[in-house]
Amino acid sequence: MKKISNLYVIDDDKIYHFLLKNLFKQNGIDVASTFFVNGSDAIEHIKSNNNEETLPDLILLDVNMPIMNGWQFLEEFGKISSELIKKPTIYMISSSNNEVDINKSKEFDGAVKGYFLKPICKEDLDLIFV
């Protein structure tokens, strides 16, 4: 299991936040998690906290959110990623099993490591946290 000490969850569903926290606890995943309800808040946080301690090792990113969705987040993230002290691994987590979305995630090959469908389960966590 690679060392993941900092995790950002960017998703507008507060119930999903709660379920994810419980899933981590049930599976012994001890990680500092920061939750954002849209991509804009997350980008601003990343820009103003560009240091080793606060930048995430991993980002779980929803596709459909208000204000700034997952695709817009990835576009903005791409503009600032070269300035970041560390590069997080990003997984898209979505309720959309639309081939268009799944294929679009592959266009962000350098940034997006994989695409998982909600609700994620223990097997998905095993793949993400290996």
GROMACS .gro file of N, CA, C and O in nm:
model
  520
    1MET      N    1   0.084  -0.119   0.000
    1MET     CA    2   0.000   0.000   0.000
    1MET      C    3   0.088   0.124   0.000
    1MET      O    4   0.174   0.139   0.085
    2LYS      N    5   0.067   0.211  -0.100
    2LYS     CA    6   0.150   0.332  -0.103
    2LYS      C    7   0.103   0.429   0.004
    2LYS      O    8  -0.013   0.427   0.044
    3LYS      N    9   0.194   0.511   0.048
    3LYS     CA   10   0.164   0.602   0.158
    3LYS      C   11   0.077   0.717   0.109
    3LYS      O   12   0.120   0.797   0.027
    4ILE      N   13  -0.044   0.719   0.155
    4ILE     CA   14  -0.135   0.829   0.125
    4ILE      C   15  -0.173   0.890   0.259
    4ILE      O   16  -0.242   0.827   0.339
    5SER      N   17  -0.121   1.010   0.284
    5SER     CA   18  -0.152   1.070   0.412
    5SER      C   19  -0.255   1.182   0.399
    5SER      O   20  -0.320   1.218   0.494
    6ASN      N   21  -0.271   1.234   0.278
    6ASN     CA   22  -0.362   1.345   0.255
    6ASN      C   23  -0.452   1.316   0.136
    6ASN      O   24  -0.403   1.286   0.028
    7LEU      N   25  -0.582   1.329   0.156
    7LEU     CA   26  -0.680   1.299   0.052
    7LEU      C   27  -0.776   1.416   0.037
    7LEU      O   28  -0.823   1.470   0.137
    8TYR      N   29  -0.804   1.454  -0.087
    8TYR     CA   30  -0.910   1.551  -0.115
    8TYR      C   31  -1.024   1.477  -0.183
    8TYR      O   32  -1.002   1.401  -0.278
    9VAL      N   33  -1.144   1.498  -0.133
    9VAL     CA   34  -1.264   1.447  -0.197
    9VAL      C   35  -1.339   1.568  -0.250
    9VAL      O   36  -1.376   1.657  -0.173
   10ILE      N   37  -1.357   1.573  -0.382
   10ILE     CA   38  -1.425   1.686  -0.446
   10ILE      C   39  -1.555   1.632  -0.503
   10ILE      O   40  -1.558   1.567  -0.607
   11ASP      N   41  -1.664   1.658  -0.429
   11ASP     CA   42  -1.794   1.599  -0.461
   11ASP      C   43  -1.902   1.678  -0.389
   11ASP      O   44  -1.887   1.708  -0.271
   12ASP      N   45  -2.010   1.710  -0.457
   12ASP     CA   46  -2.114   1.793  -0.397
   12ASP      C   47  -2.214   1.715  -0.312
   12ASP      O   48  -2.302   1.774  -0.251
   13ASP      N   49  -2.200   1.583  -0.304
   13ASP     CA   50  -2.295   1.499  -0.231
   13ASP      C   51  -2.246   1.474  -0.089
   13ASP      O   52  -2.155   1.394  -0.065
   14LYS      N   53  -2.309   1.542   0.008
   14LYS     CA   54  -2.267   1.531   0.148
   14LYS      C   55  -2.292   1.390   0.204
   14LYS      O   56  -2.220   1.345   0.292
   15ILE      N   57  -2.395   1.323   0.155
   15ILE     CA   58  -2.421   1.186   0.199
   15ILE      C   59  -2.307   1.096   0.154
   15ILE      O   60  -2.259   1.010   0.229
   16TYR      N   61  -2.258   1.119   0.033
   16TYR     CA   62  -2.143   1.043  -0.018
   16TYR      C   63  -2.020   1.068   0.070
   16TYR      O   64  -1.946   0.975   0.098
   17HIS      N   65  -2.000   1.192   0.116
   17HIS     CA   66  -1.889   1.223   0.207
   17HIS      C   67  -1.898   1.133   0.331
   17HIS      O   68  -1.799   1.073   0.374
   18PHE      N   69  -2.018   1.128   0.389
   18PHE     CA   70  -2.041   1.049   0.510
   18PHE      C   71  -2.014   0.901   0.484
   18PHE      O   72  -1.946   0.834   0.562
   19LEU      N   73  -2.067   0.848   0.373
   19LEU     CA   74  -2.048   0.706   0.340
   19LEU      C   75  -1.902   0.673   0.317
   19LEU      O   76  -1.853   0.568   0.359
   20LEU      N   77  -1.832   0.764   0.252
   20LEU     CA   78  -1.690   0.743   0.223
   20LEU      C   79  -1.607   0.739   0.353
   20LEU      O   80  -1.522   0.651   0.369
   21LYS      N   81  -1.637   0.830   0.444
   21LYS     CA   82  -1.568   0.830   0.574
   21LYS      C   83  -1.587   0.696   0.645
   21LYS      O   84  -1.493   0.640   0.700
   22ASN      N   85  -1.711   0.646   0.642
   22ASN     CA   86  -1.740   0.517   0.707
   22ASN      C   87  -1.669   0.402   0.636
   22ASN      O   88  -1.618   0.310   0.701
   23LEU      N   89  -1.664   0.406   0.504
   23LEU     CA   90  -1.596   0.303   0.426
   23LEU      C   91  -1.447   0.300   0.459
   23LEU      O   92  -1.388   0.194   0.475
   24PHE      N   93  -1.388   0.419   0.473
   24PHE     CA   94  -1.246   0.427   0.512
   24PHE      C   95  -1.227   0.362   0.649
   24PHE      O   96  -1.136   0.282   0.670
   25LYS      N   97  -1.314   0.400   0.743
   25LYS     CA   98  -1.301   0.352   0.881
   25LYS      C   99  -1.315   0.199   0.885
   25LYS      O  100  -1.235   0.130   0.949
   26GLN      N  101  -1.416   0.147   0.814
   26GLN     CA  102  -1.440   0.002   0.812
   26GLN      C  103  -1.322  -0.075   0.753
   26GLN      O  104  -1.301  -0.191   0.786
   27ASN      N  105  -1.247  -0.012   0.665
   27ASN     CA  106  -1.138  -0.081   0.596
   27ASN      C  107  -1.000  -0.041   0.649
   27ASN      O  108  -0.899  -0.071   0.586
   28GLY      N  109  -0.999   0.027   0.764
   28GLY     CA  110  -0.873   0.060   0.828
   28GLY      C  111  -0.787   0.158   0.749
   28GLY      O  112  -0.665   0.155   0.759
   29ILE      N  113  -0.852   0.243   0.671
   29ILE     CA  114  -0.778   0.343   0.594
   29ILE      C  115  -0.774   0.471   0.677
   29ILE      O  116  -0.876   0.538   0.694
   30ASP      N  117  -0.656   0.501   0.727
   30ASP     CA  118  -0.638   0.619   0.812
   30ASP      C  119  -0.573   0.727   0.728
   30ASP      O  120  -0.453   0.723   0.703
   31VAL      N  121  -0.653   0.821   0.682
   31VAL     CA  122  -0.603   0.925   0.594
   31VAL      C  123  -0.669   1.058   0.631
   31VAL      O  124  -0.787   1.060   0.665
   32ALA      N  125  -0.592   1.166   0.628
   32ALA     CA  126  -0.649   1.299   0.654
   32ALA      C  127  -0.728   1.339   0.531
   32ALA      O  128  -0.672   1.355   0.423
   33SER      N  129  -0.858   1.352   0.546
   33SER     CA  130  -0.945   1.381   0.432
   33SER      C  131  -1.000   1.523   0.441
   33SER      O  132  -1.049   1.565   0.545
   34THR      N  133  -0.992   1.593   0.329
   34THR     CA  134  -1.051   1.726   0.317
   34THR      C  135  -1.158   1.717   0.210
   34THR      O  136  -1.134   1.666   0.101
   35PHE      N  137  -1.277   1.768   0.242
   35PHE     CA  138  -1.391   1.757   0.151
   35PHE      C  139  -1.427   1.892   0.092
   35PHE      O  140  -1.431   1.993   0.164
   36PHE      N  141  -1.453   1.893  -0.039
   36PHE     CA  142  -1.495   2.014  -0.111
   36PHE      C  143  -1.623   1.981  -0.186
   36PHE      O  144  -1.637   1.870  -0.238
   37VAL      N  145  -1.715   2.079  -0.195
   37VAL     CA  146  -1.841   2.052  -0.263
   37VAL      C  147  -1.841   2.097  -0.410
   37VAL      O  148  -1.937   2.075  -0.482
   38ASN      N  149  -1.731   2.159  -0.454
   38ASN     CA  150  -1.717   2.190  -0.596
   38ASN      C  151  -1.569   2.208  -0.630
   38ASN      O  152  -1.486   2.227  -0.541
   39GLY      N  153  -1.539   2.202  -0.758
   39GLY     CA  154  -1.401   2.211  -0.803
   39GLY      C  155  -1.338   2.346  -0.778
   39GLY      O  156  -1.217   2.356  -0.754
   40SER      N  157  -1.417   2.451  -0.780
   40SER     CA  158  -1.365   2.586  -0.762
   40SER      C  159  -1.304   2.604  -0.622
   40SER      O  160  -1.193   2.656  -0.608
   41ASP      N  161  -1.376   2.558  -0.520
   41ASP     CA  162  -1.324   2.566  -0.382
   41ASP      C  163  -1.193   2.488  -0.370
   41ASP      O  164  -1.098   2.533  -0.305
   42ALA      N  165  -1.189   2.371  -0.434
   42ALA     CA  166  -1.069   2.287  -0.426
   42ALA      C  167  -0.950   2.355  -0.496
   42ALA      O  168  -0.839   2.356  -0.442
   43ILE      N  169  -0.972   2.413  -0.613
   43ILE     CA  170  -0.864   2.481  -0.686
   43ILE      C  171  -0.811   2.597  -0.604
   43ILE      O  172  -0.689   2.615  -0.590
   44GLU      N  173  -0.899   2.677  -0.545
   44GLU     CA  174  -0.856   2.790  -0.464
   44GLU      C  175  -0.774   2.742  -0.344
   44GLU      O  176  -0.673   2.802  -0.308
   45HIS      N  177  -0.818   2.634  -0.283
   45HIS     CA  178  -0.747   2.578  -0.168
   45HIS      C  179  -0.608   2.530  -0.210
   45HIS      O  180  -0.510   2.555  -0.140
   46ILE      N  181  -0.601   2.462  -0.323
   46ILE     CA  182  -0.472   2.411  -0.372
   46ILE      C  183  -0.377   2.528  -0.401
   46ILE      O  184  -0.260   2.524  -0.362
   47LYS      N  185  -0.428   2.631  -0.467
   47LYS     CA  186  -0.344   2.748  -0.501
   47LYS      C  187  -0.288   2.814  -0.376
   47LYS      O  188  -0.172   2.857  -0.374
   48SER      N  189  -0.368   2.823  -0.271
   48SER     CA  190  -0.324   2.896  -0.152
   48SER      C  191  -0.255   2.805  -0.049
   48SER      O  192  -0.213   2.852   0.055
   49ASN      N  193  -0.246   2.676  -0.077
   49ASN     CA  194  -0.181   2.583   0.016
   49ASN      C  195  -0.082   2.492  -0.057
   49ASN      O  196  -0.082   2.371  -0.040
   50ASN      N  197   0.002   2.553  -0.138
   50ASN     CA  198   0.097   2.477  -0.218
   50ASN      C  199   0.219   2.440  -0.134
   50ASN      O  200   0.326   2.497  -0.147
   51ASN      N  201   0.198   2.345  -0.043
   51ASN     CA  202   0.310   2.296   0.037
   51ASN      C  203   0.294   2.146   0.062
   51ASN      O  204   0.186   2.090   0.046
   52GLU      N  205   0.402   2.084   0.099
   52GLU     CA  206   0.410   1.938   0.114
   52GLU      C  207   0.306   1.884   0.212
   52GLU      O  208   0.247   1.779   0.190
   53GLU      N  209   0.281   1.956   0.321
   53GLU     CA  210   0.191   1.906   0.424
   53GLU      C  211   0.044   1.909   0.384
   53GLU      O  212  -0.033   1.823   0.423
   54THR      N  213   0.003   2.013   0.312
   54THR     CA  214  -0.140   2.029   0.285
   54THR      C  215  -0.184   1.981   0.148
   54THR      O  216  -0.301   1.950   0.130
   55LEU      N  217  -0.094   1.975   0.051
   55LEU     CA  218  -0.136   1.923  -0.080
   55LEU      C  219  -0.170   1.776  -0.068
   55LEU      O  220  -0.106   1.703   0.007
   56PRO      N  221  -0.270   1.731  -0.143
   56PRO     CA  222  -0.311   1.591  -0.131
   56PRO      C  223  -0.217   1.495  -0.206
   56PRO      O  224  -0.154   1.534  -0.304
   57ASP      N  225  -0.213   1.373  -0.158
   57ASP     CA  226  -0.146   1.266  -0.231
   57ASP      C  227  -0.244   1.206  -0.332
   57ASP      O  228  -0.205   1.150  -0.433
   58LEU      N  229  -0.373   1.221  -0.301
   58LEU     CA  230  -0.478   1.158  -0.379
   58LEU      C  231  -0.599   1.250  -0.385
   58LEU      O  232  -0.634   1.312  -0.284
   59ILE      N  233  -0.662   1.257  -0.502
   59ILE     CA  234  -0.787   1.333  -0.518
   59ILE      C  235  -0.892   1.239  -0.575
   59ILE      O  236  -0.868   1.172  -0.677
   60LEU      N  237  -1.008   1.231  -0.508
   60LEU     CA  238  -1.123   1.159  -0.561
   60LEU      C  239  -1.219   1.265  -0.613
   60LEU      O  240  -1.271   1.347  -0.537
   61LEU      N  241  -1.241   1.267  -0.744
   61LEU     CA  242  -1.308   1.377  -0.811
   61LEU      C  243  -1.439   1.332  -0.876
   61LEU      O  244  -1.439   1.241  -0.959
   62ASP      N  245  -1.547   1.399  -0.840
   62ASP     CA  246  -1.678   1.373  -0.902
   62ASP      C  247  -1.682   1.443  -1.037
   62ASP      O  248  -1.613   1.542  -1.061
   63VAL      N  249  -1.766   1.393  -1.127
   63VAL     CA  250  -1.781   1.455  -1.259
   63VAL      C  251  -1.883   1.568  -1.253
   63VAL      O  252  -1.856   1.681  -1.293
   64ASN      N  253  -2.003   1.539  -1.201
   64ASN     CA  254  -2.113   1.635  -1.205
   64ASN      C  255  -2.128   1.710  -1.073
   64ASN      O  256  -2.167   1.651  -0.973
   65MET      N  257  -2.092   1.839  -1.077
   65MET     CA  258  -2.105   1.925  -0.959
   65MET      C  259  -2.143   2.065  -1.006
   65MET      O  260  -2.113   2.103  -1.118
   66PRO      N  261  -2.206   2.143  -0.917
   66PRO     CA  262  -2.235   2.282  -0.952
   66PRO      C  263  -2.109   2.368  -0.945
   66PRO      O  264  -2.007   2.325  -0.892
   67ILE      N  265  -2.115   2.487  -0.996
   67ILE     CA  266  -2.011   2.590  -0.994
   67ILE      C  267  -1.893   2.550  -1.082
   67ILE      O  268  -1.865   2.617  -1.180
   68MET      N  269  -1.820   2.445  -1.046
   68MET     CA  270  -1.712   2.395  -1.131
   68MET      C  271  -1.716   2.243  -1.126
   68MET      O  272  -1.693   2.184  -1.021
   69ASN      N  273  -1.746   2.180  -1.241
   69ASN     CA  274  -1.756   2.034  -1.242
   69ASN      C  275  -1.617   1.969  -1.251
   69ASN      O  276  -1.515   2.037  -1.255
   70GLY      N  277  -1.615   1.838  -1.254
   70GLY     CA  278  -1.488   1.765  -1.256
   70GLY      C  279  -1.401   1.796  -1.376
   70GLY      O  280  -1.279   1.808  -1.365
   71TRP      N  281  -1.464   1.812  -1.493
   71TRP     CA  282  -1.386   1.841  -1.615
   71TRP      C  283  -1.324   1.981  -1.607
   71TRP      O  284  -1.208   2.000  -1.643
   72GLN      N  285  -1.402   2.076  -1.559
   72GLN     CA  286  -1.350   2.213  -1.543
   72GLN      C  287  -1.238   2.215  -1.438
   72GLN      O  288  -1.138   2.285  -1.456
   73PHE      N  289  -1.254   2.137  -1.332
   73PHE     CA  290  -1.148   2.126  -1.231
   73PHE      C  291  -1.019   2.077  -1.297
   73PHE      O  292  -0.912   2.131  -1.274
   74LEU      N  293  -1.031   1.972  -1.378
   74LEU     CA  294  -0.912   1.917  -1.443
   74LEU      C  295  -0.844   2.018  -1.535
   74LEU      O  296  -0.721   2.024  -1.542
   75GLU      N  297  -0.926   2.097  -1.606
   75GLU     CA  298  -0.869   2.201  -1.692
   75GLU      C  299  -0.790   2.302  -1.608
   75GLU      O  300  -0.677   2.338  -1.642
   76GLU      N  301  -0.850   2.348  -1.500
   76GLU     CA  302  -0.784   2.447  -1.413
   76GLU      C  303  -0.662   2.385  -1.344
   76GLU      O  304  -0.559   2.449  -1.330
   77PHE      N  305  -0.677   2.262  -1.300
   77PHE     CA  306  -0.567   2.193  -1.234
   77PHE      C  307  -0.447   2.181  -1.329
   77PHE      O  308  -0.333   2.199  -1.289
   78GLY      N  309  -0.476   2.153  -1.455
   78GLY     CA  310  -0.371   2.142  -1.555
   78GLY      C  311  -0.290   2.270  -1.570
   78GLY      O  312  -0.169   2.267  -1.594
   79LYS      N  313  -0.358   2.384  -1.551
   79LYS     CA  314  -0.291   2.515  -1.564
   79LYS      C  315  -0.195   2.542  -1.449
   79LYS      O  316  -0.098   2.616  -1.465
   80ILE      N  317  -0.222   2.484  -1.332
   80ILE     CA  318  -0.138   2.512  -1.215
   80ILE      C  319  -0.048   2.396  -1.174
   80ILE      O  320   0.039   2.413  -1.090
   81SER      N  321  -0.068   2.279  -1.233
   81SER     CA  322   0.002   2.160  -1.184
   81SER      C  323   0.154   2.171  -1.191
   81SER      O  324   0.224   2.117  -1.106
   82SER      N  325   0.205   2.242  -1.290
   82SER     CA  326   0.352   2.252  -1.301
   82SER      C  327   0.412   2.332  -1.186
   82SER      O  328   0.531   2.319  -1.157
   83GLU      N  329   0.331   2.414  -1.119
   83GLU     CA  330   0.380   2.495  -1.008
   83GLU      C  331   0.367   2.423  -0.873
   83GLU      O  332   0.418   2.471  -0.772
   84LEU      N  333   0.300   2.309  -0.871
   84LEU     CA  334   0.273   2.241  -0.745
   84LEU      C  335   0.395   2.164  -0.694
   84LEU      O  336   0.467   2.103  -0.772
   85ILE      N  337   0.413   2.167  -0.564
   85ILE     CA  338   0.526   2.101  -0.499
   85ILE      C  339   0.515   1.949  -0.512
   85ILE      O  340   0.614   1.880  -0.528
   86LYS      N  341   0.391   1.895  -0.505
   86LYS     CA  342   0.375   1.752  -0.531
   86LYS      C  343   0.253   1.730  -0.620
   86LYS      O  344   0.160   1.810  -0.622
   87LYS      N  345   0.258   1.621  -0.693
   87LYS     CA  346   0.152   1.590  -0.790
   87LYS      C  347   0.062   1.480  -0.735
   87LYS      O  348   0.106   1.366  -0.719
   88PRO      N  349  -0.063   1.514  -0.706
   88PRO     CA  350  -0.153   1.412  -0.654
   88PRO      C  351  -0.199   1.315  -0.764
   88PRO      O  352  -0.203   1.351  -0.882
   89THR      N  353  -0.234   1.195  -0.723
   89THR     CA  354  -0.299   1.100  -0.811
   89THR      C  355  -0.447   1.134  -0.810
   89THR      O  356  -0.505   1.158  -0.703
   90ILE      N  357  -0.510   1.137  -0.928
   90ILE     CA  358  -0.652   1.173  -0.937
   90ILE      C  359  -0.732   1.055  -0.993
   90ILE      O  360  -0.695   0.996  -1.094
   91TYR      N  361  -0.840   1.021  -0.922
   91TYR     CA  362  -0.936   0.924  -0.971
   91TYR      C  363  -1.071   0.993  -0.986
   91TYR      O  364  -1.112   1.067  -0.898
   92MET      N  365  -1.137   0.969  -1.098
   92MET     CA  366  -1.273   1.018  -1.119
   92MET      C  367  -1.366   0.917  -1.052
   92MET      O  368  -1.350   0.796  -1.070
   93ILE      N  369  -1.461   0.968  -0.974
   93ILE     CA  370  -1.561   0.884  -0.910
   93ILE      C  371  -1.696   0.942  -0.948
   93ILE      O  372  -1.725   1.057  -0.914
   94SER      N  373  -1.777   0.867  -1.021
   94SER     CA  374  -1.900   0.925  -1.072
   94SER      C  375  -2.013   0.825  -1.075
   94SER      O  376  -1.991   0.704  -1.082
   95SER      N  377  -2.136   0.876  -1.071
   95SER     CA  378  -2.252   0.790  -1.090
   95SER      C  379  -2.279   0.771  -1.239
   95SER      O  380  -2.364   0.692  -1.277
   96SER      N  381  -2.205   0.842  -1.324
   96SER     CA  382  -2.225   0.831  -1.469
   96SER      C  383  -2.144   0.716  -1.527
   96SER      O  384  -2.022   0.715  -1.518
   97ASN      N  385  -2.215   0.620  -1.586
   97ASN     CA  386  -2.144   0.513  -1.656
   97ASN      C  387  -2.147   0.539  -1.806
   97ASN      O  388  -2.133   0.448  -1.887
   98ASN      N  389  -2.168   0.665  -1.842
   98ASN     CA  390  -2.172   0.708  -1.981
   98ASN      C  391  -2.034   0.690  -2.044
   98ASN      O  392  -1.935   0.739  -1.991
   99GLU      N  393  -2.029   0.622  -2.157
   99GLU     CA  394  -1.903   0.598  -2.227
   99GLU      C  395  -1.830   0.729  -2.259
   99GLU      O  396  -1.708   0.734  -2.259
  100VAL      N  397  -1.907   0.833  -2.288
  100VAL     CA  398  -1.847   0.964  -2.320
  100VAL      C  399  -1.764   1.013  -2.202
  100VAL      O  400  -1.649   1.056  -2.219
  101ASP      N  401  -1.819   1.004  -2.080
  101ASP     CA  402  -1.747   1.047  -1.961
  101ASP      C  403  -1.625   0.958  -1.936
  101ASP      O  404  -1.516   1.007  -1.907
  102ILE      N  405  -1.645   0.828  -1.947
  102ILE     CA  406  -1.535   0.735  -1.922
  102ILE      C  407  -1.420   0.760  -2.021
  102ILE      O  408  -1.304   0.768  -1.983
  103ASN      N  409  -1.456   0.778  -2.148
  103ASN     CA  410  -1.353   0.805  -2.249
  103ASN      C  411  -1.289   0.942  -2.230
  103ASN      O  412  -1.170   0.958  -2.253
  104LYS      N  413  -1.370   1.040  -2.188
  104LYS     CA  414  -1.316   1.175  -2.166
  104LYS      C  415  -1.211   1.172  -2.054
  104LYS      O  416  -1.111   1.242  -2.061
  105SER      N  417  -1.233   1.089  -1.953
  105SER     CA  418  -1.136   1.080  -1.843
  105SER      C  419  -1.001   1.031  -1.895
  105SER      O  420  -0.897   1.068  -1.844
  106LYS      N  421  -1.003   0.951  -2.000
  106LYS     CA  422  -0.879   0.899  -2.059
  106LYS      C  423  -0.802   1.007  -2.134
  106LYS      O  424  -0.682   0.995  -2.155
  107GLU      N  425  -0.873   1.114  -2.174
  107GLU     CA  426  -0.806   1.226  -2.241
  107GLU      C  427  -0.714   1.301  -2.144
  107GLU      O  428  -0.623   1.370  -2.185
  108PHE      N  429  -0.741   1.288  -2.016
  108PHE     CA  430  -0.659   1.351  -1.912
  108PHE      C  431  -0.558   1.248  -1.860
  108PHE      O  432  -0.534   1.239  -1.740
  109ASP      N  433  -0.502   1.174  -1.952
  109ASP     CA  434  -0.416   1.060  -1.921
  109ASP      C  435  -0.305   1.094  -1.822
  109ASP      O  436  -0.276   1.016  -1.733
  110GLY      N  437  -0.244   1.209  -1.836
  110GLY     CA  438  -0.137   1.247  -1.745
  110GLY      C  439  -0.186   1.274  -1.605
  110GLY      O  440  -0.112   1.261  -1.509
  111ALA      N  441  -0.313   1.311  -1.592
  111ALA     CA  442  -0.366   1.352  -1.462
  111ALA      C  443  -0.457   1.246  -1.399
  111ALA      O  444  -0.448   1.220  -1.280
  112VAL      N  445  -0.544   1.187  -1.478
  112VAL     CA  446  -0.645   1.096  -1.423
  112VAL      C  447  -0.596   0.952  -1.433
  112VAL      O  448  -0.569   0.901  -1.541
  113LYS      N  449  -0.588   0.888  -1.316
  113LYS     CA  450  -0.534   0.751  -1.310
  113LYS      C  451  -0.642   0.646  -1.340
  113LYS      O  452  -0.613   0.538  -1.386
  114GLY      N  453  -0.769   0.678  -1.309
  114GLY     CA  454  -0.875   0.581  -1.333
  114GLY      C  455  -1.013   0.640  -1.311
  114GLY      O  456  -1.026   0.755  -1.269
  115TYR      N  457  -1.114   0.562  -1.344
  115TYR     CA  458  -1.253   0.606  -1.338
  115TYR      C  459  -1.332   0.497  -1.266
  115TYR      O  460  -1.332   0.382  -1.309
  116PHE      N  461  -1.397   0.533  -1.155
  116PHE     CA  462  -1.477   0.438  -1.078
  116PHE      C  463  -1.621   0.485  -1.072
  116PHE      O  464  -1.647   0.605  -1.065
  117LEU      N  465  -1.712   0.389  -1.070
  117LEU     CA  466  -1.854   0.421  -1.058
  117LEU      C  467  -1.895   0.424  -0.912
  117LEU      O  468  -1.847   0.343  -0.832
  118LYS      N  469  -1.985   0.519  -0.879
  118LYS     CA  470  -2.043   0.524  -0.744
  118LYS      C  471  -2.149   0.417  -0.733
  118LYS      O  472  -2.216   0.388  -0.831
  119PRO      N  473  -2.174   0.365  -0.618
  119PRO     CA  474  -2.094   0.389  -0.498
  119PRO      C  475  -1.968   0.304  -0.502
  119PRO      O  476  -1.974   0.189  -0.547
  120ILE      N  477  -1.856   0.361  -0.459
  120ILE     CA  478  -1.735   0.279  -0.459
  120ILE      C  479  -1.742   0.181  -0.343
  120ILE      O  480  -1.810   0.204  -0.244
  121CYS      N  481  -1.674   0.070  -0.361
  121CYS     CA  482  -1.681  -0.038  -0.262
  121CYS      C  483  -1.540  -0.074  -0.215
  121CYS      O  484  -1.442  -0.013  -0.259
  122LYS      N  485  -1.532  -0.172  -0.129
  122LYS     CA  486  -1.403  -0.213  -0.074
  122LYS      C  487  -1.305  -0.251  -0.186
  122LYS      O  488  -1.188  -0.217  -0.181
  123GLU      N  489  -1.353  -0.323  -0.287
  123GLU     CA  490  -1.267  -0.365  -0.398
  123GLU      C  491  -1.208  -0.245  -0.471
  123GLU      O  492  -1.091  -0.246  -0.511
  124ASP      N  493  -1.289  -0.140  -0.489
  124ASP     CA  494  -1.239  -0.017  -0.553
  124ASP      C  495  -1.132   0.047  -0.466
  124ASP      O  496  -1.027   0.089  -0.515
  125LEU      N  497  -1.157   0.053  -0.334
  125LEU     CA  498  -1.059   0.110  -0.242
  125LEU      C  499  -0.929   0.033  -0.248
  125LEU      O  500  -0.821   0.093  -0.243
  126ASP      N  501  -0.939  -0.100  -0.259
  126ASP     CA  502  -0.817  -0.181  -0.268
  126ASP      C  503  -0.735  -0.142  -0.392
  126ASP      O  504  -0.613  -0.142  -0.388
  127LEU      N  505  -0.803  -0.111  -0.501
  127LEU     CA  506  -0.734  -0.070  -0.623
  127LEU      C  507  -0.675   0.070  -0.610
  127LEU      O  508  -0.565   0.098  -0.658
  128ILE      N  509  -0.749   0.159  -0.544
  128ILE     CA  510  -0.705   0.298  -0.529
  128ILE      C  511  -0.590   0.310  -0.430
  128ILE      O  512  -0.493   0.381  -0.453
  129PHE      N  513  -0.598   0.235  -0.320
  129PHE     CA  514  -0.501   0.247  -0.211
  129PHE      C  515  -0.394   0.138  -0.213
  129PHE      O  516  -0.339   0.106  -0.110
  130VAL      N  517  -0.364   0.080  -0.330
  130VAL     CA  518  -0.259  -0.024  -0.335
  130VAL      C  519  -0.121   0.035  -0.322
  130VAL      O  520  -0.093   0.141  -0.365
   0.00000   0.00000   0.00000
